[in-house]
Coordinates of N, CA and C and ligand atoms in Angstrom, one line a residue:
M1 N 11.2 10.4 -1.5 CA 10.5 10.0 -2.2 C 8.7 9.9 -1.3
L2 N 8.7 9.7 -0.2 CA 7.6 9.8 0.6 C 8.2 9.3 2.2
E3 N 8.1 10.9 3.0 CA 8.6 10.9 3.9 C 7.8 11.9 5.2
A4 N 7.8 11.3 6.5 CA 6.4 11.4 7.7 C 7.6 13.0 8.4
R5 N 7.0 13.8 9.0 CA 7.9 14.6 9.9 C 7.4 14.5 11.1
W6 N 7.5 14.1 11.8 CA 6.9 14.0 13.5 C 5.6 14.0 13.7
V7 N 4.7 13.3 12.9 CA 3.3 12.9 12.6 C 2.7 12.8 13.6
T8 N 1.7 12.9 14.5 CA 1.2 12.6 15.6 C -0.4 12.2 15.2
K9 N -1.3 11.3 15.3 CA -2.4 11.3 15.5 C -3.2 10.9 16.7
H10 N -4.4 12.1 17.2 CA -4.9 12.0 18.5 C -5.9 11.4 18.5
Y11 N -6.6 10.2 18.8 CA -7.8 10.1 18.9 C -8.6 10.1 20.1
R12 N -10.2 10.1 20.3 CA -11.0 10.6 21.2 C -11.5 8.9 21.5
Q13 N -11.5 8.4 22.8 CA -11.6 7.4 23.3 C -12.4 7.9 24.7
G14 N -13.7 8.4 24.3 CA -14.4 8.4 25.8 C -13.9 10.0 25.6
T15 N -13.8 10.0 27.0 CA -13.3 10.8 27.6 C -11.8 11.1 27.5
N16 N -11.0 10.1 27.0 CA -9.7 10.2 26.6 C -9.6 10.4 25.4
I17 N -8.2 11.1 25.6 CA -7.3 11.2 23.7 C -5.7 10.5 24.0
V18 N -6.2 9.4 23.1 CA -4.8 8.8 22.7 C -4.3 8.9 21.6
A19 N -3.0 9.2 21.8 CA -2.0 9.0 20.9 C -1.7 7.8 20.0
A20 N -2.3 7.6 19.1 CA -2.1 6.4 18.1 C -0.9 6.1 17.8
V21 N -0.7 7.5 17.1 CA 1.2 7.3 16.2 C 1.5 8.6 17.2
D22 N 2.6 8.5 17.6 CA 3.4 9.5 18.2 C 4.2 10.1 18.0
R23 N 4.8 11.3 17.2 CA 5.8 11.8 16.6 C 6.8 11.1 16.2
V24 N 5.9 10.4 15.0 CA 7.0 9.6 13.9 C 7.5 10.8 13.2
S25 N 8.8 10.0 12.7 CA 9.3 10.7 11.2 C 9.8 9.4 10.6
I26 N 9.8 8.9 9.1 CA 10.3 7.9 9.1 C 10.4 8.5 6.7
A27 N 11.9 8.0 6.6 CA 11.7 8.7 5.2 C 12.0 7.3 4.2
V28 N 11.4 7.2 2.9 CA 11.7 6.1 2.3 C 12.0 6.8 0.9
R29 N 13.0 6.3 0.2 CA 13.8 6.4 -0.8 C 13.1 5.8 -1.6
E30 N 13.4 5.9 -3.3 CA 12.4 5.0 -4.4 C 13.3 4.0 -4.5
G31 N 12.6 2.8 -4.6 CA 13.2 1.7 -4.8 C 13.6 0.9 -3.5
E32 N 13.5 1.7 -2.6 CA 13.2 1.3 -0.9 C 12.1 0.2 -0.6
I33 N 12.8 -0.7 0.3 CA 11.0 -1.5 0.8 C 11.3 -1.6 2.0
A34 N 10.3 -0.6 3.2 CA 10.3 -0.4 4.4 C 9.5 -1.0 5.0
L35 N 9.8 -1.9 6.3 CA 9.0 -2.8 6.8 C 8.4 -1.7 8.2
I36 N 7.3 -1.7 8.5 CA 6.8 -1.4 9.9 C 5.9 -2.8 10.8
I37 N 6.9 -3.1 11.8 CA 6.5 -4.6 12.6 C 5.8 -3.8 13.8
G38 N 5.1 -4.4 14.9 CA 4.5 -3.8 15.2 C 3.4 -4.2 16.1
P39 N 2.7 -4.8 17.5 CA 1.9 -5.8 17.3 C 0.4 -4.8 17.5
S40 N -0.3 -5.7 17.5 CA -2.1 -5.7 17.2 C -2.0 -3.7 18.0
G41 N -2.7 -2.7 16.9 CA -3.0 -2.2 17.6 C -1.8 -0.9 18.6
S42 N -1.2 -1.0 17.7 CA 0.6 0.0 18.2 C 0.6 1.2 16.5
G43 N -0.7 1.4 16.3 CA -0.6 2.4 15.2 C -0.3 1.9 13.7
K44 N 0.2 0.9 13.4 CA 0.6 0.6 12.0 C -0.4 1.1 10.4
S45 N -1.5 0.7 10.6 CA -2.5 1.1 10.0 C -3.0 2.6 9.8
T46 N -3.0 3.4 11.3 CA -3.1 4.9 11.0 C -2.0 5.6 10.4
L47 N -0.8 5.2 11.3 CA 0.3 5.5 10.2 C 0.6 5.5 8.8
L48 N 0.3 4.2 8.4 CA -0.3 4.1 6.9 C -0.7 5.1 6.1
S49 N -2.0 5.5 6.9 CA -3.3 5.7 6.4 C -2.9 7.2 5.8
M50 N -2.0 8.0 7.1 CA -1.3 9.0 7.1 C -0.8 9.3 6.4
L51 N 0.5 8.4 6.1 CA 1.4 8.7 4.7 C 1.0 8.6 3.4
G52 N -0.4 7.9 3.3 CA -0.9 7.7 2.1 C -2.3 8.8 2.0
C53 N -2.3 9.8 2.5 CA -3.0 10.9 2.8 C -4.6 10.5 2.3
I54 N -4.6 9.7 3.3 CA -6.2 8.6 3.6 C -6.9 9.7 5.2
L55 N -6.1 9.6 5.9 CA -6.0 10.6 7.1 C -4.8 11.6 7.7
Q56 N -5.5 12.4 8.0 CA -4.6 14.1 7.8 C -4.6 14.1 9.3
P57 N -3.4 14.2 9.6 CA -2.1 14.2 10.9 C -2.7 15.1 11.9
T58 N -2.7 14.7 13.0 CA -2.8 15.9 14.3 C -2.0 17.3 13.8
S59 N -0.6 17.0 14.3 CA 0.3 17.5 13.8 C 1.3 16.8 12.7
G60 N 2.7 17.9 12.3 CA 3.4 17.1 11.4 C 3.3 17.1 10.3
A61 N 4.2 16.5 9.6 CA 3.4 16.8 8.1 C 4.0 15.8 7.2
V62 N 3.3 15.7 6.2 CA 3.6 14.2 4.8 C 4.2 15.1 3.9
L63 N 4.9 14.6 3.1 CA 5.8 14.8 1.9 C 5.6 13.9 1.3
V64 N 4.9 14.3 -0.1 CA 5.2 12.9 -1.1 C 6.3 13.8 -2.2
A65 N 6.8 13.4 -2.5 CA 7.8 13.4 -3.8 C 8.0 14.6 -3.5
G66 N 8.4 15.1 -2.3 CA 9.4 16.4 -1.8 C 8.0 17.6 -1.6
Y67 N 6.8 17.0 -1.9 CA 5.3 18.1 -1.6 C 5.0 17.7 -0.2
D68 N 4.8 19.0 0.5 CA 4.6 18.8 1.7 C 2.7 19.0 1.4
V69 N 1.8 17.9 2.0 CA 0.7 17.6 1.5 C -0.3 17.8 2.9
S70 N 0.5 18.4 4.2 CA -0.5 18.4 5.0 C -1.5 19.9 5.0
G71 N -0.8 20.6 4.4 CA -2.2 22.4 4.2 C -3.0 21.9 3.0
V72 N -2.8 21.1 2.2 CA -3.4 20.9 0.6 C -4.9 21.0 1.1
P73 N -6.2 21.3 0.4 CA -7.7 20.7 0.8 C -7.8 19.9 0.7
E74 N -8.7 19.3 1.8 CA -9.4 18.2 1.2 C -9.6 18.1 0.0
R75 N -10.2 18.4 -0.8 CA -10.7 17.9 -2.3 C -9.6 17.9 -3.0
V76 N -8.7 18.1 -2.7 CA -7.3 17.5 -3.5 C -6.8 16.5 -3.1
L77 N -6.8 15.8 -2.3 CA -6.2 14.3 -1.5 C -7.0 13.0 -2.7
P78 N -8.8 12.8 -3.0 CA -8.4 12.0 -3.7 C -7.6 12.3 -4.9
R79 N -6.7 13.0 -6.0 CA -5.9 13.1 -6.4 C -4.6 12.8 -6.5
I80 N -4.6 13.6 -5.4 CA -2.7 13.3 -4.9 C -3.1 11.6 -4.7
R81 N -3.8 10.7 -4.4 CA -4.0 9.3 -3.8 C -4.0 8.8 -5.4
Q82 N -4.8 9.0 -6.1 CA -4.9 8.2 -7.2 C -3.4 7.8 -8.0
R83 N -2.7 9.9 -7.9 CA -1.6 9.5 -8.7 C -0.8 9.1 -8.1
C84 N -0.5 9.4 -6.8 CA 1.3 9.1 -6.2 C 1.0 7.2 -5.8
F85 N 0.1 7.5 -5.2 CA -0.1 6.2 -4.7 C -0.8 4.7 -5.0
G86 N -0.1 3.6 -4.6 CA -0.5 2.4 -5.1 C -1.3 1.6 -3.8
F87 N -2.6 0.9 -3.2 CA -2.7 0.8 -2.0 C -2.9 -0.7 -2.2
V88 N -2.3 -1.7 -0.9 CA -2.5 -3.2 -1.1 C -3.2 -3.2 0.3
F89 N -4.1 -4.2 0.6 CA -5.0 -4.5 2.1 C -5.0 -6.0 2.2
Q90 N -5.1 -6.2 3.6 CA -5.1 -7.3 3.9 C -5.7 -8.6 3.0
S91 N -7.3 -7.8 2.8 CA -8.8 -8.6 2.7 C -9.0 -8.2 1.1
F92 N -8.1 -7.7 0.6 CA -7.9 -7.6 -0.9 C -8.2 -6.9 -1.9
H93 N -10.1 -6.3 -1.3 CA -10.6 -5.3 -1.9 C -10.7 -5.4 -3.3
L94 N -11.2 -7.1 -3.9 CA -11.2 -6.7 -5.5 C -12.8 -6.3 -5.7
F95 N -12.8 -6.1 -7.2 CA -14.3 -6.0 -7.2 C -14.8 -7.1 -7.9
P96 N -15.5 -7.6 -7.5 CA -16.2 -9.4 -7.1 C -16.6 -9.7 -8.9
F97 N -17.2 -8.5 -9.5 CA -17.7 -8.9 -11.0 C -16.9 -8.6 -12.3
L98 N -15.3 -8.3 -11.9 CA -14.7 -8.2 -12.5 C -14.0 -9.0 -12.6
T99 N -13.1 -8.8 -13.8 CA -12.5 -10.2 -13.5 C -11.1 -9.5 -13.4
A100 N -10.1 -10.6 -13.2 CA -8.5 -10.5 -13.2 C -8.2 -8.9 -13.8
R101 N -8.0 -9.5 -14.8 CA -7.9 -8.4 -16.1 C -8.9 -7.1 -15.8
E102 N -9.5 -7.0 -15.7 CA -10.6 -5.9 -15.7 C -10.3 -4.9 -14.2
N103 N -10.5 -5.7 -13.4 CA -9.5 -5.4 -11.8 C -8.6 -4.4 -11.8
V104 N -7.9 -5.4 -13.0 CA -6.4 -4.3 -12.8 C -6.7 -3.1 -14.0
E105 N -7.5 -2.6 -14.6 CA -7.6 -1.8 -15.5 C -8.2 -0.7 -15.0
T106 N -9.1 -1.4 -13.8 CA -9.8 -0.2 -13.2 C -8.9 1.2 -12.9
A107 N -7.6 0.9 -12.0 CA -7.1 2.3 -11.8 C -6.7 2.9 -13.1
M108 N -6.8 2.1 -14.4 CA -5.8 3.3 -15.2 C -7.4 3.7 -15.9
R109 N -8.5 3.4 -15.9 CA -9.7 3.9 -16.5 C -9.9 5.2 -15.5
L110 N -9.7 5.6 -14.5 CA -9.8 6.5 -13.3 C -9.0 7.7 -14.5
Q111 N -7.5 6.8 -14.9 CA -6.6 8.0 -15.3 C -6.7 8.3 -17.3
K112 N -7.8 8.0 -17.4 CA -8.2 7.8 -18.8 C -7.7 7.7 -19.9
V113 N -6.5 6.1 -19.3 CA -5.6 5.6 -20.4 C -6.4 4.8 -21.4
P114 N -6.3 4.7 -22.4 CA -7.2 4.4 -23.9 C -7.4 3.1 -23.7
R115 N -8.1 2.7 -24.1 CA -8.5 1.0 -23.9 C -7.6 0.1 -24.1
E116 N -7.0 0.0 -25.5 CA -6.0 -0.7 -26.0 C -4.7 -0.8 -24.7
A117 N -4.6 0.2 -24.2 CA -3.3 0.4 -23.3 C -3.1 0.1 -22.5
R118 N -4.6 0.3 -21.7 CA -4.9 -0.2 -20.7 C -5.0 -1.6 -20.5
R119 N -5.1 -2.2 -21.7 CA -5.3 -4.0 -21.6 C -4.2 -4.6 -22.1
K120 N -3.1 -3.8 -22.6 CA -2.1 -4.9 -22.7 C -1.1 -4.3 -21.3
T121 N -1.2 -3.0 -20.7 CA -0.7 -2.9 -19.2 C -1.0 -4.5 -18.5
A122 N -2.5 -4.0 -18.6 CA -3.2 -5.3 -17.3 C -2.6 -6.6 -17.4
I123 N -2.3 -7.1 -18.9 CA -1.9 -8.4 -19.1 C -0.1 -8.5 -19.1
D124 N 0.7 -7.3 -19.3 CA 1.9 -7.6 -19.0 C 2.0 -7.9 -17.3
L125 N 1.3 -7.0 -16.7 CA 1.5 -7.3 -15.5 C 1.2 -8.3 -14.2
L126 N -0.4 -8.3 -15.2 CA -0.8 -10.0 -14.4 C 0.3 -11.2 -15.3
S127 N 0.8 -11.0 -16.1 CA 2.2 -12.5 -16.7 C 2.6 -12.0 -15.4
D128 N 3.1 -11.1 -15.6 CA 4.7 -11.0 -14.5 C 4.3 -11.5 -12.9
C129 N 3.1 -11.5 -12.9 CA 2.7 -11.9 -11.4 C 2.3 -13.1 -11.4
G130 N 2.5 -13.6 -13.1 CA 2.4 -15.6 -12.7 C 1.2 -15.6 -12.7
L131 N 0.2 -14.8 -13.3 CA -1.0 -15.1 -13.4 C -1.7 -15.3 -14.9
G132 N -0.7 -15.1 -16.0 CA -1.0 -15.1 -17.1 C -2.1 -16.3 -17.4
Q133 N -2.2 -17.8 -17.1 CA -3.8 -18.4 -17.1 C -4.9 -18.3 -16.3
R134 N -4.6 -16.7 -15.4 CA -6.4 -16.5 -14.9 C -6.5 -15.3 -15.0
M135 N -6.1 -14.4 -15.9 CA -6.8 -13.3 -16.4 C -8.0 -13.0 -16.5
D136 N -9.0 -14.5 -17.1 CA -10.2 -13.7 -17.2 C -10.9 -14.4 -15.9
F137 N -10.5 -14.7 -15.3 CA -11.3 -15.8 -14.3 C -11.9 -14.7 -13.1
Y138 N -12.6 -15.0 -12.3 CA -13.3 -13.7 -11.3 C -12.9 -13.9 -10.0
P139 N -12.5 -13.1 -9.1 CA -12.1 -13.3 -7.5 C -12.4 -14.5 -7.2
A140 N -13.9 -14.6 -7.2 CA -14.6 -16.0 -6.6 C -13.2 -17.1 -6.9
S141 N -13.0 -17.3 -8.1 CA -12.4 -18.8 -8.8 C -10.4 -18.3 -8.6
L142 N -10.6 -17.5 -7.8 CA -9.2 -17.6 -7.4 C -8.5 -17.9 -5.8
S143 N -7.2 -18.4 -5.8 CA -6.9 -18.5 -4.3 C -6.3 -17.0 -3.6
G144 N -6.6 -17.3 -2.3 CA -5.9 -16.0 -1.9 C -4.6 -15.5 -2.6
G145 N -4.1 -16.2 -2.7 CA -2.8 -15.7 -2.8 C -2.5 -15.0 -4.0
E146 N -3.6 -15.8 -5.0 CA -3.7 -15.0 -6.4 C -4.5 -13.4 -6.6
K147 N -5.4 -13.9 -5.8 CA -6.2 -12.5 -5.5 C -5.3 -11.4 -5.2
Q148 N -4.3 -11.9 -3.9 CA -3.4 -10.5 -3.4 C -2.6 -10.2 -4.9
R149 N -1.9 -11.3 -5.4 CA -0.9 -10.7 -6.5 C -1.8 -9.9 -8.0
V150 N -3.1 -10.1 -7.8 CA -4.4 -9.5 -8.5 C -4.4 -8.1 -8.0
A151 N -4.5 -8.2 -6.6 CA -4.2 -6.4 -5.9 C -3.1 -5.6 -6.4
I152 N -1.9 -6.4 -6.5 CA -0.7 -6.0 -6.2 C 0.1 -5.2 -7.5
A153 N -1.0 -6.1 -8.6 CA -0.8 -5.7 -10.0 C -1.7 -4.6 -10.1
R154 N -3.1 -4.5 -10.0 CA -3.9 -3.4 -9.8 C -3.6 -2.0 -9.2
A155 N -2.4 -2.6 -7.8 CA -2.2 -1.7 -7.0 C -0.9 -0.6 -8.2
L156 N -0.3 -1.4 -9.0 CA 0.9 -1.1 -9.2 C 0.4 -0.3 -11.2
A157 N -1.2 -0.5 -11.4 CA -1.4 -0.4 -13.1 C -1.4 0.8 -13.1
A158 N -1.7 2.1 -12.5 CA -1.2 2.9 -12.5 C 0.1 3.8 -12.7
D159 N 0.7 3.5 -12.6 CA 2.3 3.4 -12.1 C 2.7 4.5 -10.8
P160 N 2.3 4.5 -10.1 CA 2.3 5.8 -8.7 C 3.3 5.4 -8.4
F161 N 4.6 6.4 -7.6 CA 5.5 6.8 -7.2 C 5.6 5.8 -6.3
I162 N 4.9 5.1 -5.4 CA 4.3 4.7 -3.9 C 3.9 3.4 -3.7
L163 N 4.2 2.3 -3.5 CA 3.1 1.4 -3.0 C 2.9 1.3 -1.5
L164 N 1.4 1.1 -0.7 CA 1.4 1.4 0.5 C 0.6 -0.2 0.9
A165 N 1.4 -0.9 1.8 CA 0.6 -2.2 2.0 C 0.4 -2.9 3.5
D166 N -0.7 -3.0 3.7 CA -1.0 -3.1 4.9 C -1.5 -4.9 4.9
E167 N -0.5 -5.5 6.3 CA -0.7 -6.6 5.9 C -0.7 -7.4 5.1
P168 N -0.5 -7.2 3.8 CA -1.1 -7.4 2.2 C -1.0 -9.6 2.8
T169 N -0.2 -10.1 4.0 CA 0.0 -11.5 3.8 C -0.4 -12.0 4.9
A170 N -1.3 -11.2 5.4 CA -2.4 -11.7 7.0 C -3.4 -12.7 6.6
S171 N -3.3 -13.0 5.7 CA -4.9 -14.3 5.4 C -4.3 -14.8 4.4
L172 N -2.9 -15.1 4.3 CA -2.6 -16.0 3.4 C -1.5 -17.4 4.5
D173 N -1.8 -18.3 3.8 CA -0.5 -19.3 4.4 C 0.9 -18.9 3.8
S174 N 1.7 -19.8 4.1 CA 3.0 -19.4 4.6 C 3.5 -19.0 3.0
A175 N 2.9 -20.2 2.5 CA 3.6 -20.6 1.7 C 3.3 -19.5 0.0
N176 N 2.2 -19.1 0.7 CA 1.3 -18.0 -0.4 C 1.7 -16.7 -0.5
G177 N 2.4 -16.6 1.2 CA 2.5 -15.3 1.9 C 4.0 -15.0 1.1
E178 N 4.6 -16.2 1.5 CA 6.3 -15.7 0.8 C 5.7 -15.4 -0.7
A179 N 5.4 -15.9 -1.1 CA 4.8 -15.5 -2.9 C 4.5 -14.4 -3.3
V180 N 4.0 -13.9 -2.3 CA 3.4 -12.7 -2.5 C 4.2 -11.7 -2.2
L181 N 5.3 -11.9 -1.3 CA 6.5 -10.9 -0.8 C 7.2 -10.6 -2.2
E182 N 7.8 -12.1 -2.2 CA 9.0 -12.0 -3.2 C 8.0 -10.9 -4.1
M183 N 7.4 -11.3 -4.8 CA 6.5 -11.1 -6.1 C 6.2 -9.1 -5.9
L184 N 5.9 -9.0 -4.9 CA 6.2 -7.4 -4.8 C 6.7 -6.5 -4.4
R185 N 8.6 -7.7 -3.9 CA 9.8 -7.3 -4.4 C 10.2 -6.9 -5.3
H186 N 9.8 -8.1 -6.3 CA 10.1 -7.8 -7.3 C 9.4 -6.8 -8.6
L187 N 8.9 -7.0 -8.5 CA 7.7 -5.9 -8.9 C 8.3 -4.0 -8.4
A188 N 8.2 -3.8 -7.4 CA 8.3 -2.7 -6.6 C 10.2 -2.0 -7.0
L189 N 11.0 -3.2 -7.5 CA 12.5 -3.1 -7.4 C 12.4 -2.4 -8.9
A190 N 12.1 -3.3 -9.8 CA 11.8 -3.1 -11.3 C 11.3 -2.2 -11.5
R191 N 10.6 -1.6 -11.1 CA 9.6 -0.2 -11.5 C 10.0 0.9 -10.4
G192 N 11.2 0.7 -9.6 CA 11.7 2.2 -9.0 C 10.7 2.5 -7.6
K193 N 9.7 1.5 -7.0 CA 8.5 2.2 -6.3 C 9.2 2.1 -5.0
A194 N 8.9 3.5 -4.1 CA 9.0 3.7 -3.1 C 7.9 2.8 -2.1
V195 N 8.3 1.5 -1.2 CA 7.3 1.1 -0.7 C 7.4 0.8 1.0
V196 N 6.3 0.7 1.0 CA 6.0 0.8 3.1 C 4.9 -0.3 3.2
L197 N 5.5 -1.4 3.8 CA 5.0 -2.4 4.2 C 4.9 -2.5 5.5
A198 N 3.6 -3.1 6.2 CA 2.7 -3.0 7.8 C 2.8 -4.4 8.2
S199 N 3.4 -5.4 8.7 CA 3.2 -6.5 8.8 C 3.5 -7.4 10.2
H200 N 2.9 -7.9 10.3 CA 3.5 -8.8 11.8 C 4.2 -10.5 11.2
D201 N 4.2 -10.0 9.8 CA 4.7 -11.4 9.4 C 6.4 -11.3 9.7
P202 N 7.1 -12.5 10.1 CA 8.4 -12.5 10.8 C 9.5 -12.2 9.3
R203 N 8.5 -13.1 8.0 CA 9.4 -13.1 7.3 C 9.5 -12.1 6.0
A204 N 8.6 -11.1 6.3 CA 9.0 -10.5 5.3 C 9.7 -9.0 5.8
R205 N 10.9 -9.8 7.3 CA 12.3 -8.9 7.0 C 13.3 -9.1 5.9
H206 N 12.7 -10.5 5.4 CA 14.1 -10.8 4.4 C 13.7 -10.4 3.2
F207 N 12.6 -9.5 3.0 CA 12.1 -8.6 1.8 C 11.6 -7.0 1.9
A208 N 12.2 -6.7 3.1 CA 12.8 -5.3 3.6 C 13.9 -4.5 2.9
D209 N 14.5 -3.4 2.6 CA 15.8 -2.5 3.1 C 15.8 -1.9 4.3
S210 N 14.8 -1.5 4.7 CA 14.6 -0.8 6.1 C 13.6 -1.5 6.8
V211 N 14.1 -1.9 8.5 CA 12.7 -2.7 9.1 C 12.9 -1.3 10.4
Y212 N 11.5 -1.0 10.7 CA 11.3 -0.3 12.0 C 10.4 -1.3 12.6
N213 N 10.5 -0.5 14.0 CA 9.5 -1.3 15.0 C 8.6 -0.7 15.5
L214 N 7.5 -0.7 15.6 CA 6.1 0.7 15.9 C 5.4 0.1 17.2
A215 N 5.7 0.6 18.3 CA 5.1 0.1 19.8 C 4.3 1.4 20.6
D216 N 3.0 1.5 20.6 CA 2.5 2.4 21.2 C 2.6 3.7 20.9
G217 N 2.6 3.6 19.1 CA 2.7 5.2 18.2 C 3.8 5.4 18.0
R218 N 5.5 4.6 19.2 CA 6.5 5.2 18.6 C 6.9 4.6 18.0
L219 N 8.1 5.3 17.0 CA 8.7 4.4 15.9 C 10.5 4.0 16.3
N220 N 10.8 3.7 16.1 CA 12.0 2.9 16.3 C 12.6 2.0 15.0
R221 N 14.0 2.4 14.2 CA 14.2 1.7 13.3 C 15.1 0.4 13.9
L222 N 14.9 -0.2 13.4 CA 15.6 -1.9 14.0 C 16.8 -1.9 12.9
R223 N 17.2 -1.9 11.7 CA 17.8 -2.1 10.5 C 17.4 -1.1 9.6
Ligands
ATP301 N1 -11.2 5.6 14.3 C1 -10.3 5.9 15.7 N2 -11.1 6.3 16.6 C2 -10.5 5.9 18.0 N3 -9.3 5.2 17.7 C3 -8.9 4.4 17.3 C4 -9.7 4.5 15.8 N4 -8.6 3.6 14.5 C5 -7.7 3.4 15.5 N5 -7.7 3.5 17.5 C6 -6.9 3.0 17.9 O1 -5.5 3.8 17.7 C7 -4.6 2.6 18.3 C8 -4.1 2.2 17.0 O2 -5.2 1.7 15.7 P1 -4.4 0.6 14.8 O3 -5.4 0.3 13.9 O4 -3.6 1.9 13.8 O5 -3.0 -0.3 15.1 P2 -2.3 -1.1 14.0 O6 -0.5 -1.3 14.6 O7 -2.8 -1.2 12.7 O8 -3.3 -3.1 14.6 P3 -3.7 -4.0 13.7 O9 -2.5 -4.9 13.7 O10 -4.5 -4.4 14.6 O11 -4.4 -3.5 12.4 C9 -5.5 1.5 19.0 O12 -5.4 1.5 19.7 C10 -6.6 1.5 17.9 O13 -7.8 1.4 19.1
MG302 MG1 -3.8 -2.3 10.7

């Protein structure tokens, strides 16, 4: 479903060029949760951004559903991101002036899903996330764990093939972090999504099918 072949990203830092991600290959199937662990600065977010077509690799290829996106023009990338990917971030990134349900509906609005269908999908997803009683709340009146569950529901709303989550539990205490990982696993498996999760959270290992370690831009499979 998602594959990187020998991807490298170079950044210029002053007069130096550093390889934030160095010749990394990874393949993730549908229904698989791949976890990438590694210390701060090891390149996790850079790798996820390349996998999610947010950042172009310096070299190497990214294949989305078997389709090599390396050569496609920049202007096509937003459409690929919208169609194929759901994104979840550490700091939730919810729209503060929209309710939980409206936040979940936004992704479907971009895809021109009719209003009634949007509403139904949002209600179903939020119920699956245990937020049936919180749908009309604004983000400011939700706990961190609830906000992240809304963000996961939103990421899945447009039915992407792939879910990318960058440190989704880093802002949460351990009970909420665990609930969010549990939810992510349950929803992704039920819907056959390929998931790539970057996290330093050691508990995340229990929720992953494959585990990789990233150190200084080099990726090694641990499990
Ligand atoms: N835009 C940029 N320009 C220059 N260097 C960058 C840029 N973005 C990231 N880097 C460098 O690339 C390396 C990898 O950064 P990245 O953010 O991918 O790490 P990370 O593993 O996600 O770290 P964290 O756990 O802190 O989120 C770091 O050394 C960082 O300083
Ligand atoms: Mg990061």
